[in-house]
mmCIF file of C-alpha atoms and ligand atoms in Angstrom:
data_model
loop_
_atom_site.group_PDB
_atom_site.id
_atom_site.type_symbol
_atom_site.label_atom_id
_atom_site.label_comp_id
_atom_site.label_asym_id
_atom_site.label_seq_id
_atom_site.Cartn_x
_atom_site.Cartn_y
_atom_site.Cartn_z
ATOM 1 C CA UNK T 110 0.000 0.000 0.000
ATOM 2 C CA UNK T 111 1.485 3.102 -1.021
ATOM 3 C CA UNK T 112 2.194 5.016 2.227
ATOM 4 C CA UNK T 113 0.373 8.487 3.344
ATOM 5 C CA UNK T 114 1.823 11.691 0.910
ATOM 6 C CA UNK T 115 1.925 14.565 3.766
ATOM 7 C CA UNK T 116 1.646 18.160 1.922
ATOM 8 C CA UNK T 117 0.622 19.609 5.153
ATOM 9 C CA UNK T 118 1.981 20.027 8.399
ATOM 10 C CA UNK T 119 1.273 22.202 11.886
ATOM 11 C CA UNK T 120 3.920 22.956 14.225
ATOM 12 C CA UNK T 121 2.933 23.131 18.079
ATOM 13 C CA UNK T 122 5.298 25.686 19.654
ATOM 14 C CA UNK T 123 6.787 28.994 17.327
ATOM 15 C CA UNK T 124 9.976 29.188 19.663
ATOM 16 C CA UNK T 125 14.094 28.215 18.683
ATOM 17 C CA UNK T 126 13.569 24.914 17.825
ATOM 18 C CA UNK T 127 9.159 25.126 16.256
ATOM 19 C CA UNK T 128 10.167 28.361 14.061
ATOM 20 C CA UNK T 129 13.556 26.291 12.632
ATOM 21 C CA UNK T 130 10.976 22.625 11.958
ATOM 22 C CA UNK T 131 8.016 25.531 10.320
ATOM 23 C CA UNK T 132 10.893 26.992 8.390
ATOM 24 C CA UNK T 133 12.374 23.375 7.165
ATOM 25 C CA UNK T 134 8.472 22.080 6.206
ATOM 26 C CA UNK T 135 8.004 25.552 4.035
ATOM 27 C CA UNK T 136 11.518 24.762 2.003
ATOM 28 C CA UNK T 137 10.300 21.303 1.632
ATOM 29 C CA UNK T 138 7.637 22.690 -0.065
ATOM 30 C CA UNK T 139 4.814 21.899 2.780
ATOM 31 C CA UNK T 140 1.921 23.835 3.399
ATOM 32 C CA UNK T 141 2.573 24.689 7.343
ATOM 33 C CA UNK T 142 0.519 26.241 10.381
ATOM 34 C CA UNK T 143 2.139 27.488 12.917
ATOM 35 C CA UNK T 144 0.492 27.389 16.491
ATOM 36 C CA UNK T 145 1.590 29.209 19.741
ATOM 37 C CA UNK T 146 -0.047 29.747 23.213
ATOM 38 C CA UNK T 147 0.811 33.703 22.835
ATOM 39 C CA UNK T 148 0.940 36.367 20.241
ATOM 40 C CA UNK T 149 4.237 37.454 20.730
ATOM 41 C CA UNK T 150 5.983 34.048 20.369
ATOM 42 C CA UNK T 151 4.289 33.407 17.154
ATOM 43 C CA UNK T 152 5.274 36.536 16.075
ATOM 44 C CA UNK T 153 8.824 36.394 17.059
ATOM 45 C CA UNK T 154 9.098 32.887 14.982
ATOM 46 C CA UNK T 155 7.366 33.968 11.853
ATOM 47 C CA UNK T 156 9.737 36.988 12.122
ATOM 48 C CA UNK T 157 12.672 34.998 12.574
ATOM 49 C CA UNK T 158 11.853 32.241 9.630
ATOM 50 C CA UNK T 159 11.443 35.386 7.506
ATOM 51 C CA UNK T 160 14.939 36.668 8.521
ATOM 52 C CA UNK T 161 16.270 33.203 7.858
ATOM 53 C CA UNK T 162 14.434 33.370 4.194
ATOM 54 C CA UNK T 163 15.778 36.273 3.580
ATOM 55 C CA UNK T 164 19.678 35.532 4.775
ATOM 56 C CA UNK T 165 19.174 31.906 2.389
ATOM 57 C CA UNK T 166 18.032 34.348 -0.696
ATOM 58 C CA UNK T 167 20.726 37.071 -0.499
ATOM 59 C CA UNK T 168 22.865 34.520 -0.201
ATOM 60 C CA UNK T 169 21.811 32.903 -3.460
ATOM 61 C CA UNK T 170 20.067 29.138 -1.667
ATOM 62 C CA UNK T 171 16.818 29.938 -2.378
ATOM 63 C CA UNK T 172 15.220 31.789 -5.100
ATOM 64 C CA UNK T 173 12.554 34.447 -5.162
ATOM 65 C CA UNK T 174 9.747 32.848 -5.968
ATOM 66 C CA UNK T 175 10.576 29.681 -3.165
ATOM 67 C CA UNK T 176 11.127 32.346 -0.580
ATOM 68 C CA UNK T 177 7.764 33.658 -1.484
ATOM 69 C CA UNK T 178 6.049 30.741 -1.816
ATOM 70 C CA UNK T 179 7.434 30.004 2.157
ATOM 71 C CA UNK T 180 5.482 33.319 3.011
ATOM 72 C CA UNK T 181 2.568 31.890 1.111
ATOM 73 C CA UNK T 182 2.368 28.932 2.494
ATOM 74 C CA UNK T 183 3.422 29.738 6.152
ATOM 75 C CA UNK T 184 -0.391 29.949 8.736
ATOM 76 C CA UNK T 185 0.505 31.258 12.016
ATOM 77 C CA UNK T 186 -2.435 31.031 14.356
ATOM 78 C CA UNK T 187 -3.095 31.331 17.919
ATOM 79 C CA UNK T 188 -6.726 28.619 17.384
ATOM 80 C CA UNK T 189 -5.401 25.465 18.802
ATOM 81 C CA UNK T 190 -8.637 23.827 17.539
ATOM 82 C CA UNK T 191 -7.874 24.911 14.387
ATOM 83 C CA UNK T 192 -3.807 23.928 14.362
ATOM 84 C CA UNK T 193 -5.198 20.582 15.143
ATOM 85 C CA UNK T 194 -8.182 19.414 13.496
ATOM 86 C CA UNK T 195 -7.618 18.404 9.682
ATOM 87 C CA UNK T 196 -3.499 17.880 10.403
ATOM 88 C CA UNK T 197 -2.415 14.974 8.648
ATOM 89 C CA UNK T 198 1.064 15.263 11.106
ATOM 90 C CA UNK T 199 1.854 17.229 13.762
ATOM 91 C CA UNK T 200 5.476 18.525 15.021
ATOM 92 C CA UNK T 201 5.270 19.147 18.872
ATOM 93 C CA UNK T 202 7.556 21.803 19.897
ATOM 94 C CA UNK T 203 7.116 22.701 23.573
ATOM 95 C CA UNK T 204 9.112 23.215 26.443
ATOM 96 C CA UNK T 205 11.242 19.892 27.857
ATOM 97 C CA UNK T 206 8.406 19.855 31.025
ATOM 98 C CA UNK T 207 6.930 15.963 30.923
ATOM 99 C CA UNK T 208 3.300 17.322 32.309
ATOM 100 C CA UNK T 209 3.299 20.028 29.584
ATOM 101 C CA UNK T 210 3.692 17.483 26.777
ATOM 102 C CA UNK T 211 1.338 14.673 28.312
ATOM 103 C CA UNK T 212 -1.624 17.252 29.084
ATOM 104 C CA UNK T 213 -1.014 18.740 25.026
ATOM 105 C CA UNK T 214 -0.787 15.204 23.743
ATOM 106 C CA UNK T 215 -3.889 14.626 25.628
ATOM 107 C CA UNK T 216 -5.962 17.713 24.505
ATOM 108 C CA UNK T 217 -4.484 17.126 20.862
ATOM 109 C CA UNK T 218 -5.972 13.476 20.592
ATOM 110 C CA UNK T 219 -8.975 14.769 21.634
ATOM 111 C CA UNK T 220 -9.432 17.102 18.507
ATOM 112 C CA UNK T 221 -7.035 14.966 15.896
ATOM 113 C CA UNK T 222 -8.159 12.693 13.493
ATOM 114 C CA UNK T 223 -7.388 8.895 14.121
ATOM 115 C CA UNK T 224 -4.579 8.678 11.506
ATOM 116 C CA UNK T 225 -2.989 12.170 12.564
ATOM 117 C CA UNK T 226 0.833 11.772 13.712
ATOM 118 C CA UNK T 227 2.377 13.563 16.530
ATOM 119 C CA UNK T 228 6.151 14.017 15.934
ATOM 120 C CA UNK T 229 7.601 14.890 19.469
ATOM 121 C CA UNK T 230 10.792 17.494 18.995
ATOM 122 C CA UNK T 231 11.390 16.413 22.329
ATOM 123 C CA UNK T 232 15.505 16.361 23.408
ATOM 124 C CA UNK T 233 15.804 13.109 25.725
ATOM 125 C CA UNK T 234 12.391 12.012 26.846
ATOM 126 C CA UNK T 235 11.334 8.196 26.122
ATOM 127 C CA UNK T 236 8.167 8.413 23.761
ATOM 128 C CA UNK T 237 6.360 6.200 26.321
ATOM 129 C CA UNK T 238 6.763 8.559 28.521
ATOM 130 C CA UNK T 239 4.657 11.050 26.695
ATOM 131 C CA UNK T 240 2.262 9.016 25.339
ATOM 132 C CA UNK T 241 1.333 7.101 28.936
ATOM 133 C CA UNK T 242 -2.198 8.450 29.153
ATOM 134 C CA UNK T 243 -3.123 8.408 25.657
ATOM 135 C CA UNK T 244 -5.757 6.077 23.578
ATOM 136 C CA UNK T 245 -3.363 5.634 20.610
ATOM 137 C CA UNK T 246 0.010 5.242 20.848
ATOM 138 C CA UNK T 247 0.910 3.536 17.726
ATOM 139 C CA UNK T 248 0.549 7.109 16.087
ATOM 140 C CA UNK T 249 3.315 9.228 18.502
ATOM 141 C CA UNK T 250 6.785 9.079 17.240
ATOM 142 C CA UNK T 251 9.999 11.245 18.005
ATOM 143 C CA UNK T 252 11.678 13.404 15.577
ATOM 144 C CA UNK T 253 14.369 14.883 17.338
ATOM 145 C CA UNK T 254 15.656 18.003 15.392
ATOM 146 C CA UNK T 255 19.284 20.311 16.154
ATOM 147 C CA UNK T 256 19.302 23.088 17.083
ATOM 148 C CA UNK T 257 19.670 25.957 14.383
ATOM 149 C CA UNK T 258 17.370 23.739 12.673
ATOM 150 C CA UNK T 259 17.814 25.464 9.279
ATOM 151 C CA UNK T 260 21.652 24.479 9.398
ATOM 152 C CA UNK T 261 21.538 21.064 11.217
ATOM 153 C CA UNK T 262 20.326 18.284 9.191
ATOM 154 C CA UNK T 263 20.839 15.932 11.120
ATOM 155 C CA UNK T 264 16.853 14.249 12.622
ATOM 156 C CA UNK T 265 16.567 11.531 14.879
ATOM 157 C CA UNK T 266 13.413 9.267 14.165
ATOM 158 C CA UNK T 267 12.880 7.793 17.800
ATOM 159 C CA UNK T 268 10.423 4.903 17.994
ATOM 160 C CA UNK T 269 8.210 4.353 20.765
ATOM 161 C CA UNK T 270 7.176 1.094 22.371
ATOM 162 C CA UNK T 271 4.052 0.911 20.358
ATOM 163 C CA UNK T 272 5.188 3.428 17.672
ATOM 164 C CA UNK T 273 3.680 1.601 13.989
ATOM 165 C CA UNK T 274 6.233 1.065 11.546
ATOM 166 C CA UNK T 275 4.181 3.081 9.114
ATOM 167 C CA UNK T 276 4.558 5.931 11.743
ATOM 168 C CA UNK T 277 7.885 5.899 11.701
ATOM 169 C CA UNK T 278 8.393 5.456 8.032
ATOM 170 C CA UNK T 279 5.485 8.141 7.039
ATOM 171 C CA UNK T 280 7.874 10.879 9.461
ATOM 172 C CA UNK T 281 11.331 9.422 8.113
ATOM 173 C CA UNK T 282 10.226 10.140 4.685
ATOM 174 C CA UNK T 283 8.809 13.207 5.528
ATOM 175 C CA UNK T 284 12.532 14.497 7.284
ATOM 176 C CA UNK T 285 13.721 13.930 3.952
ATOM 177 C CA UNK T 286 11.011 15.806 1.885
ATOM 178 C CA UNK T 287 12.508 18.661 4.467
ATOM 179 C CA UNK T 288 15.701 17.841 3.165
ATOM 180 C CA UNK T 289 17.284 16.666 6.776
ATOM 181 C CA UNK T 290 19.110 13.458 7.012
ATOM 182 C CA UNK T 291 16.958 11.129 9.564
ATOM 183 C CA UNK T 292 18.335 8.006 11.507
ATOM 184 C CA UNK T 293 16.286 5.850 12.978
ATOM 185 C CA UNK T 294 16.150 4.921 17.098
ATOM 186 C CA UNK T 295 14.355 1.975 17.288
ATOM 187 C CA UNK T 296 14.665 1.945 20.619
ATOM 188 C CA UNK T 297 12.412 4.106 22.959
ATOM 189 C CA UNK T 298 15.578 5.145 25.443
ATOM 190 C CA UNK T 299 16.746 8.267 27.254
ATOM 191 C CA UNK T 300 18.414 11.152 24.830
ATOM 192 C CA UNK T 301 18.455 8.617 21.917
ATOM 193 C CA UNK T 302 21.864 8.711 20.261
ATOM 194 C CA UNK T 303 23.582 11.891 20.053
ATOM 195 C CA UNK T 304 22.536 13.939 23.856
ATOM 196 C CA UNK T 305 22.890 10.309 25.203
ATOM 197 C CA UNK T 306 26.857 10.035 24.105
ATOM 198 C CA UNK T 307 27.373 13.803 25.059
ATOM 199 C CA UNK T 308 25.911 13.519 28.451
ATOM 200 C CA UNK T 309 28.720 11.994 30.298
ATOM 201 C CA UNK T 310 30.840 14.623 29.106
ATOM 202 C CA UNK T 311 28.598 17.081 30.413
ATOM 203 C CA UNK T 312 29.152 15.940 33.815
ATOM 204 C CA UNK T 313 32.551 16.170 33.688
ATOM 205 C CA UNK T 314 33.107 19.584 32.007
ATOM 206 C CA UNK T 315 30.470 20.821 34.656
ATOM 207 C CA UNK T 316 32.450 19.431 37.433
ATOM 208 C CA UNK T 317 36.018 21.104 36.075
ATOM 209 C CA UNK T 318 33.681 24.412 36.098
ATOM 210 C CA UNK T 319 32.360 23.902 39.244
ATOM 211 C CA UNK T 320 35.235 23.412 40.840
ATOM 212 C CA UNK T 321 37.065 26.183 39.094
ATOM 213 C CA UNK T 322 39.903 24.368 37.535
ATOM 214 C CA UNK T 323 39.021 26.112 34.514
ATOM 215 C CA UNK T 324 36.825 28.942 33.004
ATOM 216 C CA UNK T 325 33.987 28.193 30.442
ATOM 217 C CA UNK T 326 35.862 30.541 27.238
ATOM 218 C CA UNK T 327 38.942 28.621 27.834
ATOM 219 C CA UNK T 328 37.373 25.131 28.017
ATOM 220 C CA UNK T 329 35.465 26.155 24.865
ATOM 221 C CA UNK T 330 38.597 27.536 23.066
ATOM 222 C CA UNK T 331 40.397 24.264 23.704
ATOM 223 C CA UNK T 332 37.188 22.490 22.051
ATOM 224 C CA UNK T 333 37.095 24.435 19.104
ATOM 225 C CA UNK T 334 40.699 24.219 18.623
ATOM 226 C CA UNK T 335 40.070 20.361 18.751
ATOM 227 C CA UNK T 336 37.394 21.033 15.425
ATOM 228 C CA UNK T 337 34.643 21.826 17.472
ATOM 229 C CA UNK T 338 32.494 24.828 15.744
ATOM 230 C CA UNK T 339 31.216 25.593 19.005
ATOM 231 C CA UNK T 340 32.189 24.356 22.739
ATOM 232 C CA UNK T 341 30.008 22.969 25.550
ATOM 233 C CA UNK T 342 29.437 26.057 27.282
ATOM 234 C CA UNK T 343 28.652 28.443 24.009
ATOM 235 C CA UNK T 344 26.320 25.864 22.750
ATOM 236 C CA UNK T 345 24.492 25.816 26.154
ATOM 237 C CA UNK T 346 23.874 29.182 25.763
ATOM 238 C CA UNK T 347 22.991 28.804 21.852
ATOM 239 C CA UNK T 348 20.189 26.449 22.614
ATOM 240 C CA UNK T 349 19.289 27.551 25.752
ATOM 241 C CA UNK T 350 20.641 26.979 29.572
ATOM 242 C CA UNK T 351 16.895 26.164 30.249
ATOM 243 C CA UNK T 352 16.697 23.458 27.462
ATOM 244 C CA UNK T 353 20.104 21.874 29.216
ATOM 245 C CA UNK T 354 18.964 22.138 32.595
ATOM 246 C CA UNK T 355 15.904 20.084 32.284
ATOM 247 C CA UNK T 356 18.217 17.381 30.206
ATOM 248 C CA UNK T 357 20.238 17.133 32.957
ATOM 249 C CA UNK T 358 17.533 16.662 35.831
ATOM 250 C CA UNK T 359 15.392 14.176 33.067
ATOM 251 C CA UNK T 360 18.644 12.031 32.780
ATOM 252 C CA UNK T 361 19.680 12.169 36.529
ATOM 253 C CA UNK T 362 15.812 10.882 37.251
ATOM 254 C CA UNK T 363 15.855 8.298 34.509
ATOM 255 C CA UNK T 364 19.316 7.225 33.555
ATOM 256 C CA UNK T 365 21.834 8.006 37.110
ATOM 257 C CA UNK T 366 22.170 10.258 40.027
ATOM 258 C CA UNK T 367 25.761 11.589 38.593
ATOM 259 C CA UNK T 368 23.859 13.355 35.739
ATOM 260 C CA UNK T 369 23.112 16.066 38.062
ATOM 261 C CA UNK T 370 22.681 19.698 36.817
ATOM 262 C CA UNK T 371 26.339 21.007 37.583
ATOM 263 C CA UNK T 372 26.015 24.060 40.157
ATOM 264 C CA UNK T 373 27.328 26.750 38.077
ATOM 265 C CA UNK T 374 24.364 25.552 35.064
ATOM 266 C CA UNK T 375 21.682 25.640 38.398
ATOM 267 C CA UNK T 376 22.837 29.202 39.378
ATOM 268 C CA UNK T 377 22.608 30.461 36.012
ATOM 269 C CA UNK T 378 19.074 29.299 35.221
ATOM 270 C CA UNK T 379 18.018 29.773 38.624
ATOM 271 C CA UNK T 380 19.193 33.991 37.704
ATOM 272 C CA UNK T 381 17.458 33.771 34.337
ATOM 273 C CA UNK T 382 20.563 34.026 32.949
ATOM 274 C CA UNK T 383 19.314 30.995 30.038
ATOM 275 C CA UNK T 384 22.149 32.144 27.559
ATOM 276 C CA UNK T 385 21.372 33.481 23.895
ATOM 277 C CA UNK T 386 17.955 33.895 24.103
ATOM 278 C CA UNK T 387 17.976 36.021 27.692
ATOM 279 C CA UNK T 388 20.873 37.818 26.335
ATOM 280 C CA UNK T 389 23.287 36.630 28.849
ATOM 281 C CA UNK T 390 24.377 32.920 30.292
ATOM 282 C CA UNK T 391 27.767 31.968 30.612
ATOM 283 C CA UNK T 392 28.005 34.445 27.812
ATOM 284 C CA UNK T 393 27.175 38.056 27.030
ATOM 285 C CA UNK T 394 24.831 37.596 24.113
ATOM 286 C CA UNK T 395 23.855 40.763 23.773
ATOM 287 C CA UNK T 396 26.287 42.211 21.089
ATOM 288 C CA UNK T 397 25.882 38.887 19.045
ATOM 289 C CA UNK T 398 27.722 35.843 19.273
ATOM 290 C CA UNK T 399 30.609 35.876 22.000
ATOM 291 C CA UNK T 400 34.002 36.098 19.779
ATOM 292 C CA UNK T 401 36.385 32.884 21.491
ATOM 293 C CA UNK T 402 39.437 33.102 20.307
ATOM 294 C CA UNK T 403 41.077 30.131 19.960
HETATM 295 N N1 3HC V 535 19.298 31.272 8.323
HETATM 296 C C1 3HC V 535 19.975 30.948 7.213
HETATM 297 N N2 3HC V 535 21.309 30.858 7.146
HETATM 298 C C2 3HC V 535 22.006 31.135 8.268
HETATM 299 C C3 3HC V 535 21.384 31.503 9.472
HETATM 300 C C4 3HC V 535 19.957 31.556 9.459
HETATM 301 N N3 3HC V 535 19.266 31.862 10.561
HETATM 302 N N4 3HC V 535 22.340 31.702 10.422
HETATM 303 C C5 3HC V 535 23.511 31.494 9.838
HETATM 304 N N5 3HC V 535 23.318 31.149 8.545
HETATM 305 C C6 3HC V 535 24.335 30.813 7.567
HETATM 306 C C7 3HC V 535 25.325 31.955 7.416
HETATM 307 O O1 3HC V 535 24.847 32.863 6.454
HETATM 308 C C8 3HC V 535 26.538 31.195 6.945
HETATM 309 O O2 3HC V 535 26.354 30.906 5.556
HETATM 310 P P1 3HC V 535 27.666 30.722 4.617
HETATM 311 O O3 3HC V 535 28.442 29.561 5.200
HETATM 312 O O4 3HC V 535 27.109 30.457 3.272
HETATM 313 O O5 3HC V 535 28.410 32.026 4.756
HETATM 314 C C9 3HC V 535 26.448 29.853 7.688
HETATM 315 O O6 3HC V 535 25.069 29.702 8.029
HETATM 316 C C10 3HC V 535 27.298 29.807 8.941
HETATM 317 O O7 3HC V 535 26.797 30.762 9.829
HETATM 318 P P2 3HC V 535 27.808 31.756 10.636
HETATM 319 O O8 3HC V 535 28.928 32.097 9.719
HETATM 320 O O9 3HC V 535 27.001 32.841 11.213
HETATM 321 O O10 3HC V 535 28.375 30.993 11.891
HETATM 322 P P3 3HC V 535 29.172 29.625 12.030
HETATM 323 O O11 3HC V 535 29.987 29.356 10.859
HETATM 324 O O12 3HC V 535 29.835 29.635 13.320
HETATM 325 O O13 3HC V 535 28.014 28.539 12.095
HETATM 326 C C11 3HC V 535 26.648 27.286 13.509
HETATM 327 C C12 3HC V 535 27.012 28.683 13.069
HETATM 328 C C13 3HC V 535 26.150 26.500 12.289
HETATM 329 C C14 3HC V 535 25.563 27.403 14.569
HETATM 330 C C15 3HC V 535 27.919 26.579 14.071
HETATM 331 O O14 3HC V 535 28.479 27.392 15.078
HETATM 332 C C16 3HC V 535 27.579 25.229 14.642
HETATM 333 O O15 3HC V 535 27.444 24.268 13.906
HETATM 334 N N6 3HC V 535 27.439 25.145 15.996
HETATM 335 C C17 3HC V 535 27.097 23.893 16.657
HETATM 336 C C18 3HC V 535 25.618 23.643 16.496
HETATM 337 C C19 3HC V 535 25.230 22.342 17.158
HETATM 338 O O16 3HC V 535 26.035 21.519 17.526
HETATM 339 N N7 3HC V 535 23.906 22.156 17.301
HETATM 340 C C20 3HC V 535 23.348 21.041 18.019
HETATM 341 C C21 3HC V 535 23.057 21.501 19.436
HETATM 342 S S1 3HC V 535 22.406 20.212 20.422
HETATM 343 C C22 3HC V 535 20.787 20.201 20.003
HETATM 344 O O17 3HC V 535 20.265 21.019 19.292
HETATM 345 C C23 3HC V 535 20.021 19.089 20.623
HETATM 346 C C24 3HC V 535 18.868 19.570 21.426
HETATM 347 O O18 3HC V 535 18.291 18.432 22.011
HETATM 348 C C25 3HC V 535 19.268 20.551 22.496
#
């Protein structure tokens, strides 16, 4: 049976990581609605996949009439009921908070049509984990995009424990209608593949922080003299202190007590100081991107 053709997709959530999966959907030629809880996230996203658009056109990726027909096809909206309703697939895109997803999921399956996937964005969380109250399970699936998404194409297709294989194949085809390069997880396991081999050396780079053997910049130049285009403590900030905070405490519930949030990444979310997006985190942010020489 020839699988499912998606042409249309809604994104739950118009923040770093929502805006970047809209923005891949619209260059793979998708029609795409973009939902948020509040005006002024949705805004910020459609005005950041428009800066994006533009930056790919000057810069000769993308023609004219593609960035265009992005605009065109791009349907931010604040009606839930209507994100949901006739959505043949669904990219969830909210915060790393296991109650927020679960009560979404929840009010989602109430409004979505039987054959609707939801495509969880989520960073580490086990599918099951998200789907534990739901009806239909065989539908939710993880699609675990990098953060810029625009740049990264790297997607991890995470099955659940009752994930359908024509779940997972209908999204892995999809990642590459949007262009990405998607790997499967057939395994429903904490932080998949790539957070899940980068955790332990979290731990340890927190600990040499915390215990001030070393400073952040000069742990990060020594990574990105090593190849690295960015080092731990820059990209914490790029994709949010926030985002790695809650990694940490999901692994250190799930997968061992060591996986702690080091104290100096507590203090810093604890101050609001989340990195890029707050302007400030182990970084100034607010002059652009912090220049570490290497
Ligand atoms: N839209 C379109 N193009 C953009 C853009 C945007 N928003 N931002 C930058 N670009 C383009 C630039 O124009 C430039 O194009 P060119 O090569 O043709 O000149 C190119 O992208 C590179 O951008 P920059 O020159 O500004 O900066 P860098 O060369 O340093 O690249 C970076 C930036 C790609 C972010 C690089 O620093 C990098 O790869 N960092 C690591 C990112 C990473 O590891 N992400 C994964 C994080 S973990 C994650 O997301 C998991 C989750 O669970 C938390």
């Amino acid at each position: 049976m020839k699988r499912k053709e998606i042409t249309t997709v809604t994104v739950i959530g118009a923040g770093d990581m929502g805006h970047g999966i809209a923005q891949a959907a619209l260059l793979g030629g998708l029609i795409v609605h973009l939902y948020d809880t509040n005006n002024t996230s949705l805004q910020r996203g459609v005005d950041k996949i428009n800066e994006s658009l533009e930056i790919l056109h000057r810069k000769g990726k993308i023609k004219a009439e593609e960035m265009q027909f992005c605009k065109t096809n791009l349907h931010p909206t604040l009606n839930f009921q209507e994100a949901i309703e006739s959505s043949p697939f669904i990219f969830e895109a909210v915060p790393e908070i296991v109650e927020l997803k679960r009560n979404l999921y929840s009010d989602m399956e109430k409004i979505a049509s039987r054959n609707t996937i939801f495509a969880s964005n989520t960073s580490n969380m086990k599918i099951s984990e998200i789907t534990k109250d739901l009806q239909y399970k065989d539908r939710v699936v993880g699609a675990h995009f990098f953060n810029p998404v625009v740049l990264m194409k790297l997607v991890e297709v995470i099955r659940g424990d009752e994930t359908s294989d024509e779940t997972m194949e209908i999204t892995y085809d999809l990642c590459l209608k949007m262009n990405k390069t998607p790997v499967r997880v057939e395994k429903d396991s904490p932080s998949f593949i790539v957070n899940r081999i980068n955790a332990p050396l979290r731990v340890f780079l927190g600990a040499i922080v915390d215990n001030e053997i070393a400073q952040p910049e000069e742990i990060d130049a020594l990574m990105k003299f090593h190849g690295e285009p960015m080092g731990h403590f820059e990209l914490a900030d790029y994709v949010g202190l926030d985002v790695t905070y809650y990694s940490c405490q999901y692994r250190q519930q799930v997968l061992h007590q060591d996986y702690i949030p080091y104290k100096k990444l507590t203090e810093k979310v604890n101050s609001g100081e989340l990195g890029k997006k707050a302007g400030k985190g182990f970084y100034d942010w607010s002059v652009g991107r912090p220049n570490i020489d290497v």
